[in-house]
Coordinates of C-alpha atoms in Angstrom, one line a residue:
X1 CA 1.4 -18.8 7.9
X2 CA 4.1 -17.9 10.3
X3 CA 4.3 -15.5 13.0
X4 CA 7.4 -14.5 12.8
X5 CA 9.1 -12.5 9.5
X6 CA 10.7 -14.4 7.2
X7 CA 14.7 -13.6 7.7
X8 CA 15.6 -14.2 4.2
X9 CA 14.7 -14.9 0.3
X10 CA 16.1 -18.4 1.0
X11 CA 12.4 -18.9 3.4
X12 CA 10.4 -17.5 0.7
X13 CA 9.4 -21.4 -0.4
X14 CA 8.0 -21.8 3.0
X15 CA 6.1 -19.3 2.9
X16 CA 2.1 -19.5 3.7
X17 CA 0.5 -16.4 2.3
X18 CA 2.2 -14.5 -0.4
X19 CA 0.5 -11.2 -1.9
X20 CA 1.8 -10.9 -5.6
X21 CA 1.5 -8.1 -7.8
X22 CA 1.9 -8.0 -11.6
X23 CA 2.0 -4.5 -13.6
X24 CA 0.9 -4.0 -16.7
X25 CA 3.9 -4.4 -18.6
X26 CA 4.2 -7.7 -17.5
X27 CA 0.6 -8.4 -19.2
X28 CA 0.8 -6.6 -22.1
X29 CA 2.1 -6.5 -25.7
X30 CA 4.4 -3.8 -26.5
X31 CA 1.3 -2.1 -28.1
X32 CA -0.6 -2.1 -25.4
X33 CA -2.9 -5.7 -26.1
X34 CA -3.6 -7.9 -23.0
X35 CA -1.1 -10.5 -23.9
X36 CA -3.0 -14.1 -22.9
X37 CA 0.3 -16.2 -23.2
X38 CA 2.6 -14.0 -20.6
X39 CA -0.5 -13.8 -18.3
X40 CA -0.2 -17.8 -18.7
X41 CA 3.1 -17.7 -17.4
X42 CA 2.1 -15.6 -14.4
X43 CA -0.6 -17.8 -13.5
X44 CA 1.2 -21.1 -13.6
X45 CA 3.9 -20.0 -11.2
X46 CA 1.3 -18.7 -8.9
X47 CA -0.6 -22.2 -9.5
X48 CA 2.9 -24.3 -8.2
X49 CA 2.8 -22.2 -4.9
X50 CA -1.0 -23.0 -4.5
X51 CA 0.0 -26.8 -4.8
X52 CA 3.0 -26.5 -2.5
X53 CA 0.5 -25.2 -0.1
X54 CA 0.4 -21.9 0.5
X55 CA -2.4 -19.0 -0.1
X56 CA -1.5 -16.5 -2.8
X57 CA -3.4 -12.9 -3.7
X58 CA -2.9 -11.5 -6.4
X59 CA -2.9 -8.0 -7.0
X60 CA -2.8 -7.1 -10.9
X61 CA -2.9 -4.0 -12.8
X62 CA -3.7 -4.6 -16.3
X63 CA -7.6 -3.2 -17.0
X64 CA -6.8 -0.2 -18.5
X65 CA -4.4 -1.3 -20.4
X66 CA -6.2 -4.4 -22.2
X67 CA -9.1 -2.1 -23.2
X68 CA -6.9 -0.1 -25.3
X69 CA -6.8 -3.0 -27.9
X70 CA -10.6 -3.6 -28.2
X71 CA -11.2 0.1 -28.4
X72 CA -8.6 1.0 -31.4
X73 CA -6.4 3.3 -29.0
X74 CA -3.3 4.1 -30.2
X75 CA -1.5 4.0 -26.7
X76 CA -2.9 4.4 -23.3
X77 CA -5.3 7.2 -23.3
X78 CA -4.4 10.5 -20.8
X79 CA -7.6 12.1 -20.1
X80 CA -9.4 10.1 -17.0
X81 CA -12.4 9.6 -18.8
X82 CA -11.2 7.1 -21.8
X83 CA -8.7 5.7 -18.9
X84 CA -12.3 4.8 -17.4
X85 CA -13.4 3.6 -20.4
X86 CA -11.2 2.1 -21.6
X87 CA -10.7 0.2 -17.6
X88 CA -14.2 -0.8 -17.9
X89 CA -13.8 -2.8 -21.3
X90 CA -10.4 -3.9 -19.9
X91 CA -11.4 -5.1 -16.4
X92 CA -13.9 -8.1 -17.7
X93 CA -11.4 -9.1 -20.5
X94 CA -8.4 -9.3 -17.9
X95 CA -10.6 -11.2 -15.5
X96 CA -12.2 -13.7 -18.0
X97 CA -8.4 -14.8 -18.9
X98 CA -7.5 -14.9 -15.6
X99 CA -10.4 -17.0 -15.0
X100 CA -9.4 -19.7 -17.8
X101 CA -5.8 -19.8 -16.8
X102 CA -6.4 -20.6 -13.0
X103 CA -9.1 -22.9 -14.2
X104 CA -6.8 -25.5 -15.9
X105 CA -4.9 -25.9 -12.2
X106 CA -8.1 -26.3 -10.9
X107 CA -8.4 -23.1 -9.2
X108 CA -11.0 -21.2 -8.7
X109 CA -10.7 -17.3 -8.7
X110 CA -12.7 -13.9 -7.6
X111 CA -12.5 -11.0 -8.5
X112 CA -12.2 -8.0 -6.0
X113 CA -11.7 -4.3 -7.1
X114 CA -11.3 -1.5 -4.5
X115 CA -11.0 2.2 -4.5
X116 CA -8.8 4.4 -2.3
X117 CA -12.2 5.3 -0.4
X118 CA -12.4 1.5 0.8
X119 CA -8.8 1.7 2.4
X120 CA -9.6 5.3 3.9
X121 CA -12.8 4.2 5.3
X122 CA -12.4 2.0 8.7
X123 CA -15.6 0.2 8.0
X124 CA -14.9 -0.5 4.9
X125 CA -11.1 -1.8 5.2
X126 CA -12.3 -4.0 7.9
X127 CA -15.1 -5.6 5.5
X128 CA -12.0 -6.3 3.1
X129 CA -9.9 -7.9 5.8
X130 CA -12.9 -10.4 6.5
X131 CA -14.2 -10.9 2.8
X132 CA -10.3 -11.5 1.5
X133 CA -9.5 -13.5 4.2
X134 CA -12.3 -15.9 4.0
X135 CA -12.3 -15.9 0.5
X136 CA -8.7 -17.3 1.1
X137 CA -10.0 -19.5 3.7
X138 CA -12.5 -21.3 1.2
X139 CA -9.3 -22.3 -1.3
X140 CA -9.8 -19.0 -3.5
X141 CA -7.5 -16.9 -5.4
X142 CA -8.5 -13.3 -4.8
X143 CA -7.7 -11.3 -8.0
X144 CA -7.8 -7.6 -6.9
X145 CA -7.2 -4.6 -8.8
X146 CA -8.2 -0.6 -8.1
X147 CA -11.7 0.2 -9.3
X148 CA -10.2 2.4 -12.1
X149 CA -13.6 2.7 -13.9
X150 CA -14.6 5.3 -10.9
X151 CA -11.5 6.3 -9.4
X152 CA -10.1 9.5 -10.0
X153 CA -6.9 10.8 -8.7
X154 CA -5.8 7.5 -7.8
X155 CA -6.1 6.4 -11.4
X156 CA -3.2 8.4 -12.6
X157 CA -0.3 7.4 -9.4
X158 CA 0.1 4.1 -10.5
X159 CA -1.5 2.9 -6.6
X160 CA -1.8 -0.8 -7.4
X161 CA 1.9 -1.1 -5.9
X162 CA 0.7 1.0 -2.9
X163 CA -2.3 -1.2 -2.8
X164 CA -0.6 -4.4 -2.5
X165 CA 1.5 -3.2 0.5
X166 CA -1.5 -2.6 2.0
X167 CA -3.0 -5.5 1.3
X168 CA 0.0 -8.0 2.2
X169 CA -0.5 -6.2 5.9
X170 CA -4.6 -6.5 5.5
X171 CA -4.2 -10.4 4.8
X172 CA -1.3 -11.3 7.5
X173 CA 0.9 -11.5 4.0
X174 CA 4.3 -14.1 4.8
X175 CA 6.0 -11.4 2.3
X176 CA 5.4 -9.6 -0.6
X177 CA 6.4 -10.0 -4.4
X178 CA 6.4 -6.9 -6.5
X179 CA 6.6 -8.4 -10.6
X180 CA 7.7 -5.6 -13.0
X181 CA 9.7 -4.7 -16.0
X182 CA 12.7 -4.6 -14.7
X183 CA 14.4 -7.8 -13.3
X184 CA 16.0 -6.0 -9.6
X185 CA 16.6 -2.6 -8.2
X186 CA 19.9 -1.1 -9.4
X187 CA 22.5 1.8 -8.4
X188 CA 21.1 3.7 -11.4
X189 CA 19.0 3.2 -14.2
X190 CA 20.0 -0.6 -15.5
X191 CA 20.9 0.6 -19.1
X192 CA 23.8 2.9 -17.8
X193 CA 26.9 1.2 -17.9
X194 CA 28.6 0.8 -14.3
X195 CA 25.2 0.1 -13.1
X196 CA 24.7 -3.1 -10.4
X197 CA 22.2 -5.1 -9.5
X198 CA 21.4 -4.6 -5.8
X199 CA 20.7 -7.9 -4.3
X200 CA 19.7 -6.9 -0.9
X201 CA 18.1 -4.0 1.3
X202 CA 18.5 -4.4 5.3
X203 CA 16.9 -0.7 5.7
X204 CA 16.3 2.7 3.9
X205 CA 20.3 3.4 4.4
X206 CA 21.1 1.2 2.0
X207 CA 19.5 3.0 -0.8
X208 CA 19.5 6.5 0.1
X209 CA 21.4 7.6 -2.5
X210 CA 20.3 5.5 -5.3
X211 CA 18.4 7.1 -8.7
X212 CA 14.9 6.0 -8.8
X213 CA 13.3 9.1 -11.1
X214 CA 13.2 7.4 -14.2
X215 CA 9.5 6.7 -15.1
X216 CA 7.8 3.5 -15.9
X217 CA 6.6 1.9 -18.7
X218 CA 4.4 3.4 -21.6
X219 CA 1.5 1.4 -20.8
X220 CA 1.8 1.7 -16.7
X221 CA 1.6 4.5 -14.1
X222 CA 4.1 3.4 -12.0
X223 CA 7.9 3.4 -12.1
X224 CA 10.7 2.7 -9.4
X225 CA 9.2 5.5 -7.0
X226 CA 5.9 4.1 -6.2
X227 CA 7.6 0.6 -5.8
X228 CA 9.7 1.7 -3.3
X229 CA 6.8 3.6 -1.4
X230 CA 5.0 0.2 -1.3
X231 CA 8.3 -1.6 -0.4
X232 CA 8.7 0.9 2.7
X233 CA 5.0 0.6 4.0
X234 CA 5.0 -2.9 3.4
X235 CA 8.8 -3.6 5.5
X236 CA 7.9 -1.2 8.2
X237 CA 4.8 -3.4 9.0
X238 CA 6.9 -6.4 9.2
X239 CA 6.4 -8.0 5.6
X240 CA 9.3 -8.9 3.4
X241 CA 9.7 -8.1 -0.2
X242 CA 10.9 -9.3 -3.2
X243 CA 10.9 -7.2 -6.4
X244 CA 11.9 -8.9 -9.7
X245 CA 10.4 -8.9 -13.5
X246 CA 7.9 -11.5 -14.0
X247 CA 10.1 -13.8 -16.2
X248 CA 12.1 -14.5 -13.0
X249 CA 9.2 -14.7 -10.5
X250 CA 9.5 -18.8 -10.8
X251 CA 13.0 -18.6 -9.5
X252 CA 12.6 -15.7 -6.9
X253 CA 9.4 -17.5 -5.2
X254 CA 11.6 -20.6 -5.2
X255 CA 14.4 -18.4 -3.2
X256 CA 16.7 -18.1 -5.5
X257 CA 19.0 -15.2 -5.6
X258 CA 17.5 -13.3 -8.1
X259 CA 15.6 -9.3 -8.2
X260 CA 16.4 -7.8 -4.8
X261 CA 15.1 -8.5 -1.3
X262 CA 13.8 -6.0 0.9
X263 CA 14.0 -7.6 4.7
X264 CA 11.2 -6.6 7.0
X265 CA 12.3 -3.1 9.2
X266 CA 9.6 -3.0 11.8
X267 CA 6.3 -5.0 13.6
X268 CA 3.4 -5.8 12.4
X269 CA 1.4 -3.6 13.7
X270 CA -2.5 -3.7 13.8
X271 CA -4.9 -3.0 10.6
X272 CA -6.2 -0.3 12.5
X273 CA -2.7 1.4 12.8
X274 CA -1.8 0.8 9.2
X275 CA -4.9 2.0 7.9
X276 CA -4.1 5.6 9.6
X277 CA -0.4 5.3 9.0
X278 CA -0.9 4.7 5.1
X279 CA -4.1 4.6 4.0
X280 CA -6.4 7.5 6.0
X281 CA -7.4 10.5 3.8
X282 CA -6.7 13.2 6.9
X283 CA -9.1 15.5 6.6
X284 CA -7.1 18.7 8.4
X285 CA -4.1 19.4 10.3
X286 CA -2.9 20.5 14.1
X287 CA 0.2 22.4 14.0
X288 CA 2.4 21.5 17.2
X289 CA 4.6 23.7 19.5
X290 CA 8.1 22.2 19.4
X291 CA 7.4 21.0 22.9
X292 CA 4.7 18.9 21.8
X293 CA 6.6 17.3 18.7
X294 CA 9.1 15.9 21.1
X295 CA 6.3 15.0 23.4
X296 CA 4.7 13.0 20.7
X297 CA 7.9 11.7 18.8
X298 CA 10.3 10.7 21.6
X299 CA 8.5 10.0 24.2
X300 CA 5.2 8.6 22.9
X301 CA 2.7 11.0 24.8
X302 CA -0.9 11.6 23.3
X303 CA -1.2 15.4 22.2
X304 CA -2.6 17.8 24.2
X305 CA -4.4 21.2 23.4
X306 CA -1.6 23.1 25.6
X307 CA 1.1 21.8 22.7
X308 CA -1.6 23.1 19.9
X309 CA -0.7 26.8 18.2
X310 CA -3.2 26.2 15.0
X311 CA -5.8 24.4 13.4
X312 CA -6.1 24.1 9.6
X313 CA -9.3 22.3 7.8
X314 CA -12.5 21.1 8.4
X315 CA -13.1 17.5 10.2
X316 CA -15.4 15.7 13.0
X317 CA -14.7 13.7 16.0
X318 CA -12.3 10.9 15.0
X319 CA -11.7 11.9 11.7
X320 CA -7.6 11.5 10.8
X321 CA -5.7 14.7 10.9
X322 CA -1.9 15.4 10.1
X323 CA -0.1 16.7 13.2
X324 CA 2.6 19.3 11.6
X325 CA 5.6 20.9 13.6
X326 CA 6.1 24.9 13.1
X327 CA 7.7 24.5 9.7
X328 CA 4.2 22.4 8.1
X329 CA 6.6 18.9 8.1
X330 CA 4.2 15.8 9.6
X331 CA 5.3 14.3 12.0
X332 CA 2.3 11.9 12.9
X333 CA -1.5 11.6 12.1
X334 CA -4.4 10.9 14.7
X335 CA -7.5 10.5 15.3
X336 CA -8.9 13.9 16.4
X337 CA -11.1 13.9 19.8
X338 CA -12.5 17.4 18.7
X339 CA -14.5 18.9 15.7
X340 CA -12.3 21.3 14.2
X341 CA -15.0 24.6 15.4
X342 CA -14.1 23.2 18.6
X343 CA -10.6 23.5 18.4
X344 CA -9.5 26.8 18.4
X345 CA -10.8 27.6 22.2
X346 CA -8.9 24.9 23.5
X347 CA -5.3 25.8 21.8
X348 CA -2.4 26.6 24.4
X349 CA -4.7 25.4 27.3
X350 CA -3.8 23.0 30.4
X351 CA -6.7 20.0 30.3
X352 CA -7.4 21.0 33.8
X353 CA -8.0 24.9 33.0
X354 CA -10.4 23.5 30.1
X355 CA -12.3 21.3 32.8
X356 CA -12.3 24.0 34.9
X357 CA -13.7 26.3 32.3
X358 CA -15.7 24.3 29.9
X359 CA -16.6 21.2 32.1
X360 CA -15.3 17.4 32.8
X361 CA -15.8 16.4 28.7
X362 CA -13.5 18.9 27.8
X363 CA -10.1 17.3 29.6
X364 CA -9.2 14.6 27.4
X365 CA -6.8 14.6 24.8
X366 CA -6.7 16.6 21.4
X367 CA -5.2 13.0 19.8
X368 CA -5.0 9.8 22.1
X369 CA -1.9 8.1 22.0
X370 CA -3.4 4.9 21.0
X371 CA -5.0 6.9 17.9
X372 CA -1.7 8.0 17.0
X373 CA 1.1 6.9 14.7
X374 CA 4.2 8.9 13.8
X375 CA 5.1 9.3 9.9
X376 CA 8.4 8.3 8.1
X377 CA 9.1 9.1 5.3
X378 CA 11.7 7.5 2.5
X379 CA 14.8 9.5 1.8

């Protein structure tokens, strides 16, 4: 694996790890049926990059929609409960393929599902970095998809596109490839005429004005939206990616110019700072003094309880809060140093006055800038 980004799709063969996510589209028949033959196809261009060398995860959606065969749905249920269901029967069916298809390359697979709780819990993400990268480590193709049998809001966003971002920064992902229905991102929706394939993104600019509200497909949750959402967490933490359909995922692994390529936009940062920056459940919000935003934004400070003017919910020591300017926009999420009953007597004070009153443990910071990561958000 390399330390530095890849620069272009043209590295994408040299690649070390890649994180590749399939949607359900690309699994299923147009009825919804788990399609064995185009999950075939998947697999064996995943197998050619395991025997070029490199480590591949793969993050596929799928469950939900392969139980609605077995269970004589008409089309993808709506109420969470037969989505659970109907994930449950899915999920061992999807898997069991899977399991056959990698077997005839002579891989060997495992199957990891996660919930948004094991991403918003720092204890938990950490035993994913260290399970997924040692499952790596042993010559294993991690097959990971969200726990949809318990999830609950999470079920209906169409997350596994989130959830690959993530993971491509939890494994030290080379880049990451997004497979869909559609072959590329385009200046509208691709059926208009006058609309153009865009080839490549060097940074949000480039497709701020660009029609993404169309939905997805009839048996998926996410459309054009939620792919971009990934593409941005995934960029901004230094991870490349490409997003094609999975007919042309051969030729865009190989670095060919096909689907579009988003280039990296920031560092990799640490898991740590991802995990607040994209995948913390805050549990309340501080609302900031304009002083304090520009404290915070432009000149990195931690917060202090002088640049405080409100306290909204109910969290502990170290949970992650939302720091909000005057008008309720975040700006940046923290850990909090302070219980939230603790808050409100410290609001507007200097950290000496607060020592001075309260005692020595009462003059550190409301937010440490170490525990601190501003939030941007896609046009």
């Amino acid at each position: 694996m390399s330390s530095a980004a890849l620069q272009g799709r043209d590295q994408l063969p040299a690649a070390g790890r890649l994180v590749v996510k399939v949607g359900s589209s690309s699994l299923t028949t147009p009825d919804g049926h788990l399609d064995p033959e185009r999950l075939r196809v998947v697999v064996d261009v995943l197998a050619e990059r395991r025997a070029a060398g490199a480590q591949v995860v793969l993050v596929s959606s799928g469950a939900i929609a392969a139980g609605i065969g077995p269970l004589g749905l008409a089309a993808r249920p709506r109420d969470l409960a037969t989505q659970q269901a109907a994930a449950s029967v899915g999920q061992g069916l999807l898997v069991a393929h899977y399991t056959r298809a990698f077997a005839a390359h002579g891989l060997r697979v495992a199957q990891v599902l996660l919930t948004a709780e094991d991403t918003w819990r720092r204890g938990q993400y950490r035993n994913a970095h260290r399970a997924l990268t040692r499952l790596l480590d042993l010559g294993v193709v991690p097959i990971i998809n969200e726990n949809d049998a318990v999830a609950t809001d999470e079920i209906r966003f169409g997350d596994n596109d989130r959830l690959a971002a993530l993971v491509s920064h939890l494994v030290h992902a080379d880049a990451l490839a997004l497979l869909t229905d559609v072959d590329a991102l385009y200046t509208g929706a691709p059926s208009r005429p006058g609309s153009r394939r865009i080839a490549e993104v060097r940074g949000p600019a480039d497709i701020a004005d660009v029609d993404v509200s169309s939905r997805g497909s009839a048996v998926g949750t996410g459309g054009m939206v939620t792919k971009l959402d990934s593409v941005a967490i995934a960029t901004q933490s230094g991870i490349p990616v490409v997003l094609t359909s999975a007919a042309l995922a051969r030729r865009a692994l190989a670095g060919e110019d096909v689907g579009t390529w988003f280039a990296a936009t920031g560092r990799r940062s640490s898991i740590r700072r991802l995990w607040l920056a994209h995948a913390a459940r805050t549990h309340g919000r501080l609302v900031l003094d304009d002083g304090a935003v520009r404290a915070v934004v432009e000149r990195g400070t931690s917060l202090l309880p002088a640049g405080v003017t409100g306290v909204e919910g109910a969290f502990e020591a170290g949970d992650p809060v939302e720091l909000v300017d005057g008008a309720g926009a975040v700006v940046a999420r923290g850990l909090v140093s302070y219980a939230a009953d603790e808050v409100p007597q410290l609001l507007g004070r200097s950290t000496g006055d607060l020592r001075d009153a309260l005692g020595p443990g009462y003059d550190r910071e409301l937010v440490h800038r170490d525990d601190l990561v501003l939030v941007r958000r896609r046009r």
